[in-house]
mmCIF file of C-alpha atoms in Angstrom:
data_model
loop_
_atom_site.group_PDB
_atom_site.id
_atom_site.type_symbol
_atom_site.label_atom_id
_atom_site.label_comp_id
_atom_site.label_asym_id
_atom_site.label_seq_id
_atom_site.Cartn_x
_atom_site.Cartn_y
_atom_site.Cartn_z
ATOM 1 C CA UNK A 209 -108.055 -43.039 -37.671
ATOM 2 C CA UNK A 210 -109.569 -44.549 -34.167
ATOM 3 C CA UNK A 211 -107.450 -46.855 -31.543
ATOM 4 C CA UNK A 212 -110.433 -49.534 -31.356
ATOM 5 C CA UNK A 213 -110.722 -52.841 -32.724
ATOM 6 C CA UNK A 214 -113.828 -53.069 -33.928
ATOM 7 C CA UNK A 215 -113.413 -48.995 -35.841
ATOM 8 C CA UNK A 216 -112.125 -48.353 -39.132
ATOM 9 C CA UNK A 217 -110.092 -46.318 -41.158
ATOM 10 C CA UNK A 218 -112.522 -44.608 -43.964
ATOM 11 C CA UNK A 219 -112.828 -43.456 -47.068
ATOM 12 C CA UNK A 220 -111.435 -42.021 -49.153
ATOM 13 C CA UNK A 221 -113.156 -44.721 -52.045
ATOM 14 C CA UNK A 222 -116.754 -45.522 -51.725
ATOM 15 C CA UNK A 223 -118.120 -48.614 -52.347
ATOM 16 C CA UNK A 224 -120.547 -50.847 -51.958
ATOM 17 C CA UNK A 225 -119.222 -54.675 -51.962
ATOM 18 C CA UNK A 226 -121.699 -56.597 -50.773
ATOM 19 C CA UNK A 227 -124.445 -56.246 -53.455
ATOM 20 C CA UNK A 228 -123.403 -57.803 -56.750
ATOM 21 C CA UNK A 229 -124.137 -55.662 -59.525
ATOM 22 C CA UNK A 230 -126.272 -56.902 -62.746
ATOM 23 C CA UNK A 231 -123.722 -57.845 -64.344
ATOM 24 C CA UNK A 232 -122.389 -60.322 -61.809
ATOM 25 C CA UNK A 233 -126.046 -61.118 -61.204
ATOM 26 C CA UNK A 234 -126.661 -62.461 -65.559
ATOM 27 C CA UNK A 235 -123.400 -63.991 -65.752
ATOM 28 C CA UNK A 236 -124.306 -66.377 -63.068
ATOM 29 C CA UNK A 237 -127.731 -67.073 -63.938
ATOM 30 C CA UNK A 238 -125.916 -67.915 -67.349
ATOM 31 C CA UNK A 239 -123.541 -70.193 -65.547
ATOM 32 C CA UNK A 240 -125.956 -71.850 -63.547
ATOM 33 C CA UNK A 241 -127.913 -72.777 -67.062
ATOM 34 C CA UNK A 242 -125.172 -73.763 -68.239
ATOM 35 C CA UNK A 243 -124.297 -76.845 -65.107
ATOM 36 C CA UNK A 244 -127.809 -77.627 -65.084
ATOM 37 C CA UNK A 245 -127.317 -78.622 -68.520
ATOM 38 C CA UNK A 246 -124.108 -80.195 -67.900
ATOM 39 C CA UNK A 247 -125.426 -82.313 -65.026
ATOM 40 C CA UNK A 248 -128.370 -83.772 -67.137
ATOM 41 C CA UNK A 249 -125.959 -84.743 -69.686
ATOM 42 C CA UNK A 250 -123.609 -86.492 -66.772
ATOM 43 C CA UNK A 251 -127.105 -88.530 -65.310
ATOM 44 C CA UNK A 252 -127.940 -90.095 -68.817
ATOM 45 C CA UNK A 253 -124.163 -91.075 -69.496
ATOM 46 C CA UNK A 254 -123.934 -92.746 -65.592
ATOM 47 C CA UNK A 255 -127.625 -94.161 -66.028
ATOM 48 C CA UNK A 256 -126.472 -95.302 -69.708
ATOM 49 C CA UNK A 257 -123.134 -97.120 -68.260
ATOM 50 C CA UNK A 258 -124.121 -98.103 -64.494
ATOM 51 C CA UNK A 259 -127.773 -98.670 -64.934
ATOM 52 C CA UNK A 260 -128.322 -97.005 -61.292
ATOM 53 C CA UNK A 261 -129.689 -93.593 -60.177
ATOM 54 C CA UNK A 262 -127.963 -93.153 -56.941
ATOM 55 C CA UNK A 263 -124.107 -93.367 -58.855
ATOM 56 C CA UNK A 264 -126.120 -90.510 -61.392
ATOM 57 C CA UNK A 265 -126.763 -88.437 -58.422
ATOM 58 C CA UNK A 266 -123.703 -88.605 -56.244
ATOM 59 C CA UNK A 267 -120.923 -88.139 -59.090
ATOM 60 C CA UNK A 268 -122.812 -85.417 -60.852
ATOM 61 C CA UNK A 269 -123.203 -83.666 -57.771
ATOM 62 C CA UNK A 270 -119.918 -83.814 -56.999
ATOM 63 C CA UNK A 271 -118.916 -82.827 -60.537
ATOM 64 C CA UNK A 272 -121.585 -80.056 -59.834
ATOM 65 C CA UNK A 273 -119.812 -78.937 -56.640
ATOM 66 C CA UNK A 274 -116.419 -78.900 -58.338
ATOM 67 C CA UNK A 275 -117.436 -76.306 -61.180
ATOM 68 C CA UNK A 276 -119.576 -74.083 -59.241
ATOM 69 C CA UNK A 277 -116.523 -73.696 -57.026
ATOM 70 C CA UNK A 278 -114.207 -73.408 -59.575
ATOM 71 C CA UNK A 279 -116.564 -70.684 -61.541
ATOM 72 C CA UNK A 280 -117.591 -68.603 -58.627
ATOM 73 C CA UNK A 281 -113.122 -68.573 -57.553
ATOM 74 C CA UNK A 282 -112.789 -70.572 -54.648
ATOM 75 C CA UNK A 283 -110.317 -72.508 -57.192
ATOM 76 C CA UNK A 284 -107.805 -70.406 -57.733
ATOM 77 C CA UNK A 285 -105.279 -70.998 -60.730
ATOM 78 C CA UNK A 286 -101.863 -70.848 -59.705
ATOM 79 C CA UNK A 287 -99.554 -67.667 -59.221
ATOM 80 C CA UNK A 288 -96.427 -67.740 -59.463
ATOM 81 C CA UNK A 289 -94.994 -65.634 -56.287
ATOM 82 C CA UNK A 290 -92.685 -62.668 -56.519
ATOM 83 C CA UNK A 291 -89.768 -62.089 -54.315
ATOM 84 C CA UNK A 292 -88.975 -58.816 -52.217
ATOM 85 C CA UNK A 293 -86.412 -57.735 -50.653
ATOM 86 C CA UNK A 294 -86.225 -54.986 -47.958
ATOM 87 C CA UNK A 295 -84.078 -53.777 -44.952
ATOM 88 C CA UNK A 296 -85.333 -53.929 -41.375
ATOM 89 C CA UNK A 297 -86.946 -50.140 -39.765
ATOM 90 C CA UNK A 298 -87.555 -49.386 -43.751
ATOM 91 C CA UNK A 299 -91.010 -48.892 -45.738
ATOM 92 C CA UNK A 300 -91.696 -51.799 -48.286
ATOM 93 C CA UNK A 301 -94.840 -51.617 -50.928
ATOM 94 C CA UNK A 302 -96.141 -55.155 -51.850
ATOM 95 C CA UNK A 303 -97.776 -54.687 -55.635
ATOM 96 C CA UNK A 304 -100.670 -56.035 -56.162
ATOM 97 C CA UNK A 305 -103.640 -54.295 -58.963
ATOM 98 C CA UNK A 306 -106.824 -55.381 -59.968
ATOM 99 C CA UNK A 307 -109.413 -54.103 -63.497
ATOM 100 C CA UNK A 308 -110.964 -50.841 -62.597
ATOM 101 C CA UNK A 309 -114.543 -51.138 -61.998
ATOM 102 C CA UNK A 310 -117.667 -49.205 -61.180
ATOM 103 C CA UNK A 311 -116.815 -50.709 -57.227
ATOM 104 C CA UNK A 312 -113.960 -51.497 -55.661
ATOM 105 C CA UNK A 313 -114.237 -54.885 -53.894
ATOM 106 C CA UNK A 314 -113.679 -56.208 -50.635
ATOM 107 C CA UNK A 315 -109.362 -56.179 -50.261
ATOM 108 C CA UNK A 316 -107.630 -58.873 -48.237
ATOM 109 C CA UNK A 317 -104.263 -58.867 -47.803
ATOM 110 C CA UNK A 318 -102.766 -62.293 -45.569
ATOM 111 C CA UNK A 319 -99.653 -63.665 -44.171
ATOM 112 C CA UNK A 320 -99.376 -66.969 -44.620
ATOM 113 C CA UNK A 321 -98.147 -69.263 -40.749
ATOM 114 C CA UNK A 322 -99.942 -67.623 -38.626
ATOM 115 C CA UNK A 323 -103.282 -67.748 -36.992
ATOM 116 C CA UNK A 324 -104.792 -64.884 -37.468
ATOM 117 C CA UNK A 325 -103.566 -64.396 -40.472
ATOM 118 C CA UNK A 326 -105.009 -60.901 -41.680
ATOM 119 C CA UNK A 327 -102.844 -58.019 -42.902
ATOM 120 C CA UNK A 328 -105.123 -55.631 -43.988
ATOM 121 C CA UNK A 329 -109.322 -55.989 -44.239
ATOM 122 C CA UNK A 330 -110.375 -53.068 -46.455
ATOM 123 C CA UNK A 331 -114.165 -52.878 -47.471
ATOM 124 C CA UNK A 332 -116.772 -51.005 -47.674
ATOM 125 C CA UNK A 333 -114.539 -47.913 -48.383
ATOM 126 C CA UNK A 334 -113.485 -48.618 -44.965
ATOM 127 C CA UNK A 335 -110.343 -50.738 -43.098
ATOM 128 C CA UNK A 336 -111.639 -52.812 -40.521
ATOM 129 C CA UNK A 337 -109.576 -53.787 -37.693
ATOM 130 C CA UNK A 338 -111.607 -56.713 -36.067
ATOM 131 C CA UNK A 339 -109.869 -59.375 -37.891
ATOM 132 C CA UNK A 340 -106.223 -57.696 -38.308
ATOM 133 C CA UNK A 341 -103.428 -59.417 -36.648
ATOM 134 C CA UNK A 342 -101.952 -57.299 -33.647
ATOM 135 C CA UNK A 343 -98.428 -57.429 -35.052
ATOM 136 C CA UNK A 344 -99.397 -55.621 -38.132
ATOM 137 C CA UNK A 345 -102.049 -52.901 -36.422
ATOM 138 C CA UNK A 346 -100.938 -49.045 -37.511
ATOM 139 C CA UNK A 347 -97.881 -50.904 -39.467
ATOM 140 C CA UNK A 348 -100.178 -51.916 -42.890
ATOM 141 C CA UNK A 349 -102.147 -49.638 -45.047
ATOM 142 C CA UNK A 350 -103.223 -49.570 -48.894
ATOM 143 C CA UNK A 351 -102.333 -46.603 -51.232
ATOM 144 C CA UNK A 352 -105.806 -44.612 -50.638
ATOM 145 C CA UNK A 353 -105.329 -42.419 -53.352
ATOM 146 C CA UNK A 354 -104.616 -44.808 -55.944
ATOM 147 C CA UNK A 355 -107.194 -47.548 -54.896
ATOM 148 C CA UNK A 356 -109.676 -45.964 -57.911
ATOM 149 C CA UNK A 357 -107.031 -47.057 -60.231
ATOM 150 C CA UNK A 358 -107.307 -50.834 -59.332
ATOM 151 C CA UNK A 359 -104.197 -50.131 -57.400
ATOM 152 C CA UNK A 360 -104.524 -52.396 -53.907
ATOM 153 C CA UNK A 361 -100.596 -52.516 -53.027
ATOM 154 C CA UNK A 362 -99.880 -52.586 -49.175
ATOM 155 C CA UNK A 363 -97.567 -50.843 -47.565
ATOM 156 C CA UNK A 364 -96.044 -52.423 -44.626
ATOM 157 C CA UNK A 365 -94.460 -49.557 -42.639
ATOM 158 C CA UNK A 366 -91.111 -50.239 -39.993
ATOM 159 C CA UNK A 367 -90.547 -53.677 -41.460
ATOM 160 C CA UNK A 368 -89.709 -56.160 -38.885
ATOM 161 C CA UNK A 369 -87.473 -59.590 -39.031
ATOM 162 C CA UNK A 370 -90.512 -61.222 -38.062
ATOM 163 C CA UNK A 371 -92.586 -59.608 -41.479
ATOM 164 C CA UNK A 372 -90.731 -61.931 -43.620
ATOM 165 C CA UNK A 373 -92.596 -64.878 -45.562
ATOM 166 C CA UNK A 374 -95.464 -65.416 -47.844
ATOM 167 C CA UNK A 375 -98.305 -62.981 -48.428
ATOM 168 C CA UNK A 376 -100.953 -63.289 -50.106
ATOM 169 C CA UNK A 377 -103.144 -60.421 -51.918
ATOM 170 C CA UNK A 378 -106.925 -60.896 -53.000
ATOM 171 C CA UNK A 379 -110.431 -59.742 -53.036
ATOM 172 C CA UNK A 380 -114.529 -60.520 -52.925
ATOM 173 C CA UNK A 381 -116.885 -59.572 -54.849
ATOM 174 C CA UNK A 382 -120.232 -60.437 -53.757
ATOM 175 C CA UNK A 383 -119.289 -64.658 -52.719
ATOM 176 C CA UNK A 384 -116.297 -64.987 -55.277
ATOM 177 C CA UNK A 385 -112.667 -64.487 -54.187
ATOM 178 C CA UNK A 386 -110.318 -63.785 -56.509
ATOM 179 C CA UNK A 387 -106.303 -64.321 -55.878
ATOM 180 C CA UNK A 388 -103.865 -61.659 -57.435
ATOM 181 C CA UNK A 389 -101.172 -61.823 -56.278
ATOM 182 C CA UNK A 390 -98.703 -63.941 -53.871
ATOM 183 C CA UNK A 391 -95.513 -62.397 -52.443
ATOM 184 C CA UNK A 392 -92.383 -63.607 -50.530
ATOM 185 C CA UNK A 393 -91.042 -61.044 -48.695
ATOM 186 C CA UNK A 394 -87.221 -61.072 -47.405
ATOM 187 C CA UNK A 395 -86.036 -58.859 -44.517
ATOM 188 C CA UNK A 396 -82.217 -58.294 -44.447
ATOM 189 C CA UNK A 397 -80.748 -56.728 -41.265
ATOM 190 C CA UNK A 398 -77.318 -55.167 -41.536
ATOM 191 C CA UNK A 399 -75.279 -52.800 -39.413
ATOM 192 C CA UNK A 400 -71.825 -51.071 -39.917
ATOM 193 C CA UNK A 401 -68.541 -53.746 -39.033
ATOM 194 C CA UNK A 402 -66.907 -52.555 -35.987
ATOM 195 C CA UNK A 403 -62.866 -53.232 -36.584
ATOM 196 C CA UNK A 404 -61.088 -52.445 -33.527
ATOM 197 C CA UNK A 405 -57.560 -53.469 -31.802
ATOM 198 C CA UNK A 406 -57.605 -56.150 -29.267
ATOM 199 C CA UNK A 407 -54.471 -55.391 -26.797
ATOM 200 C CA UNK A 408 -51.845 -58.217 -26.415
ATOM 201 C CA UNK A 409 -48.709 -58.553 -24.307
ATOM 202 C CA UNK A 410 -45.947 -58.920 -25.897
ATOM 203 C CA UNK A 411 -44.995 -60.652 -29.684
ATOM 204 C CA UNK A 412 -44.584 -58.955 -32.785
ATOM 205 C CA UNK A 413 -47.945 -58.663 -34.264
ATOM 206 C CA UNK A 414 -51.741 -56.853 -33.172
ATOM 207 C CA UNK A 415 -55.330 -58.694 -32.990
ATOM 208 C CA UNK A 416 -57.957 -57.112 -34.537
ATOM 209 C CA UNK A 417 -61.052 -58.163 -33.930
ATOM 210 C CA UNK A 418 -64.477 -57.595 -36.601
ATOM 211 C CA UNK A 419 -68.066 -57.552 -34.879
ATOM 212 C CA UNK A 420 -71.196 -57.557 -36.998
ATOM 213 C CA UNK A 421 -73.797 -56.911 -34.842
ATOM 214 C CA UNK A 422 -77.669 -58.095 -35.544
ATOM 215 C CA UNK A 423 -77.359 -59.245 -39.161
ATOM 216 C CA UNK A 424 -79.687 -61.457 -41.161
ATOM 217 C CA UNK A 425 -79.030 -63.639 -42.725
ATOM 218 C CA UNK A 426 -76.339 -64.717 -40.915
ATOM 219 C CA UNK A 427 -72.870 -62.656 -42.151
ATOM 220 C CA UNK A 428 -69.449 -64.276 -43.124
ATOM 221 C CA UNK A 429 -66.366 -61.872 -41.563
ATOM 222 C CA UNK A 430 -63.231 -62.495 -43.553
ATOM 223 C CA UNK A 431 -59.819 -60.131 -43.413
ATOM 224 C CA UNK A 432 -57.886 -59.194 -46.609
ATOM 225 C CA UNK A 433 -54.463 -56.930 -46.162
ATOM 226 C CA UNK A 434 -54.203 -53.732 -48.661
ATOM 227 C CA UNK A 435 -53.670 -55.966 -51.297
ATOM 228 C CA UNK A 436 -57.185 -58.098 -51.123
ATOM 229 C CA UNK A 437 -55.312 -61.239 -49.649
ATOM 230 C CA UNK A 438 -57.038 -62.964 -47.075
ATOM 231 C CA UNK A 439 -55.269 -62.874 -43.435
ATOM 232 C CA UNK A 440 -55.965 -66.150 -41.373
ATOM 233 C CA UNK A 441 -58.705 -65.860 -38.774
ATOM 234 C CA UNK A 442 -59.841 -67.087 -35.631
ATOM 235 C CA UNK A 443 -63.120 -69.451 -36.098
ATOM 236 C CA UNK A 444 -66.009 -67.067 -35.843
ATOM 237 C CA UNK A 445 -67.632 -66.331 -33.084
ATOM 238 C CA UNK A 446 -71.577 -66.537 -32.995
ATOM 239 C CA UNK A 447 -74.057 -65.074 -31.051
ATOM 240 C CA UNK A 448 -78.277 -65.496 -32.284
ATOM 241 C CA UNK A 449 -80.278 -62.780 -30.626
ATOM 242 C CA UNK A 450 -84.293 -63.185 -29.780
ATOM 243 C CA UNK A 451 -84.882 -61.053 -32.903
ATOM 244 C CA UNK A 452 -83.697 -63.806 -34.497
ATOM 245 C CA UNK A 453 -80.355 -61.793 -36.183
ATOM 246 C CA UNK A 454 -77.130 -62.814 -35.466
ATOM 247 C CA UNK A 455 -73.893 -61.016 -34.590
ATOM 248 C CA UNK A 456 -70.867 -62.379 -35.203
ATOM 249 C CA UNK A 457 -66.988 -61.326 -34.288
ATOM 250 C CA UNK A 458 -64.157 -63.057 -35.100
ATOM 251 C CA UNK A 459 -60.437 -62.017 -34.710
ATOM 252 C CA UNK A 460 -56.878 -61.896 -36.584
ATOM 253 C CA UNK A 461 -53.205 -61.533 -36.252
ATOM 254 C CA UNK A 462 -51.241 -59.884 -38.017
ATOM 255 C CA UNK A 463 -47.401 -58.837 -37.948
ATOM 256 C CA UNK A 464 -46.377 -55.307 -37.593
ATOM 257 C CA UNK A 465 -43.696 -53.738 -39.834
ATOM 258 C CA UNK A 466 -40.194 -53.486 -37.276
ATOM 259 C CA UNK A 467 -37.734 -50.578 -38.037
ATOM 260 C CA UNK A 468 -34.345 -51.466 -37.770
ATOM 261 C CA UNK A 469 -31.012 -49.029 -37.623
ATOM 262 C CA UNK A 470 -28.781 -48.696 -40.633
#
């Protein structure tokens, strides 16, 4: 692996993306029959019911447009997302698979709300940094030894608050992009409760206070007694932190057992 932008991490798959194979190369020509067809058919309907050339040209165009974009996957049909759920400082895997072929594609992986919104650029049997948004750099990879498998999860390593949100996980071959999968990703921070004993002067009874520190979302602090009942609180405290967790305390009093002589 190399510390510059413009290097990459390679290979442990070769491939060669940018050259569609023949395969790619008939099925288009077929397609592009196909429209050319289609569009002459459109002209002698528009000349049949408008009687004028230039309506012919400009809605079959457009009509032309629209299929060659849906054909060749810049149309995407709709995915439903999935929903993950991980811990802050932990590893999380986002699945995502393709068919295995004779290549493996260009792999983009994307975050959606931010500018530069590239996770991880893998292509030419390579990961290319150029385009990869600083927050993610050394924290994203794909599983190398499973990408000849059509296996293009990534990993997003020492998850952050900050990774939650929608990603999205798709790839190129030759000028077609293909979508495969979208994920929502939820980040839960949690830490141990800290119960202690808040001194008082005087009375019959002890405060104990309850401080969840750095949670998200934000946690509810409640007291039961050994039985499970719920012991009146104090109105919790609440403090948000630039991480964007909160920690919250909040405090009780209860009345201690008094021993009295026979």
């Amino acid at each position: 692996m190399t510390s510059h932008d413009d290097d990459v991490t390679c290979p442990y798959y070769t491939a060669s993306t940018d050259r569609p194979s023949l395969q790619d190369r008939v099925a288009r020509q077929q397609i592009m029959k196909v429209l050319q067809v289609f569009r002459r058919i459109v002209c002698v309907f528009l000349d049949f019911m408008f009687k004028g050339g230039s309506i012919c040209s400009w809605a079959a165009s457009a009509q032309l447009l629209f299929l060659v974009a849906l054909l060749s996957g810049l149309i995407s049909a709709d995915i439903l997302p999935q929903t993950i759920t991980a811990y802050v400082n932990e590893t999380v895997t986002l699945p995502c698979s393709i068919p295995v072929d004779e290549e493996l594609p260009t792999v983009e992986w994307s975050k959606e709300g931010l500018s530069q919104n590239i996770t991880i650029l893998y292509r030419d049997g390579c990961e290319t940094f150029g385009m990869k948004n600083s927050a993610f750099r050394y924290r994203t990879n794909l599983v190398l030894d499973k990408l000849k498998d059509g296996n293009i999860s990534q990993i997003i390593y020492n998850l952050r608050l900050s990774d939650r949100g929608r990603y999205q996980c798709r790839t190129l071959r030759g000028r077609q992009w293909q979508v495969h999968a979208m994920l929502e990703l939820k980040v839960v921070a949690v830490s141990e409760p800290k119960l202690t004993v808040v001194p008082t002067t005087g009375g019959d009874g002890v405060t104990l206070e309850c401080k969840a520190v750095c949670w998200f979302p934000e946690p509810e602090v409640t007291f039961q007694d050994d039985k499970g009942k719920e012991i009146k609180a104090s109105n919790p405290t609440r403090v948000s932190h630039s991480t964007e967790c909160w920690t919250v305390t909040r405090k009780a009093k209860v009345q201690t057992p008094i021993k009295r002589s026979a």
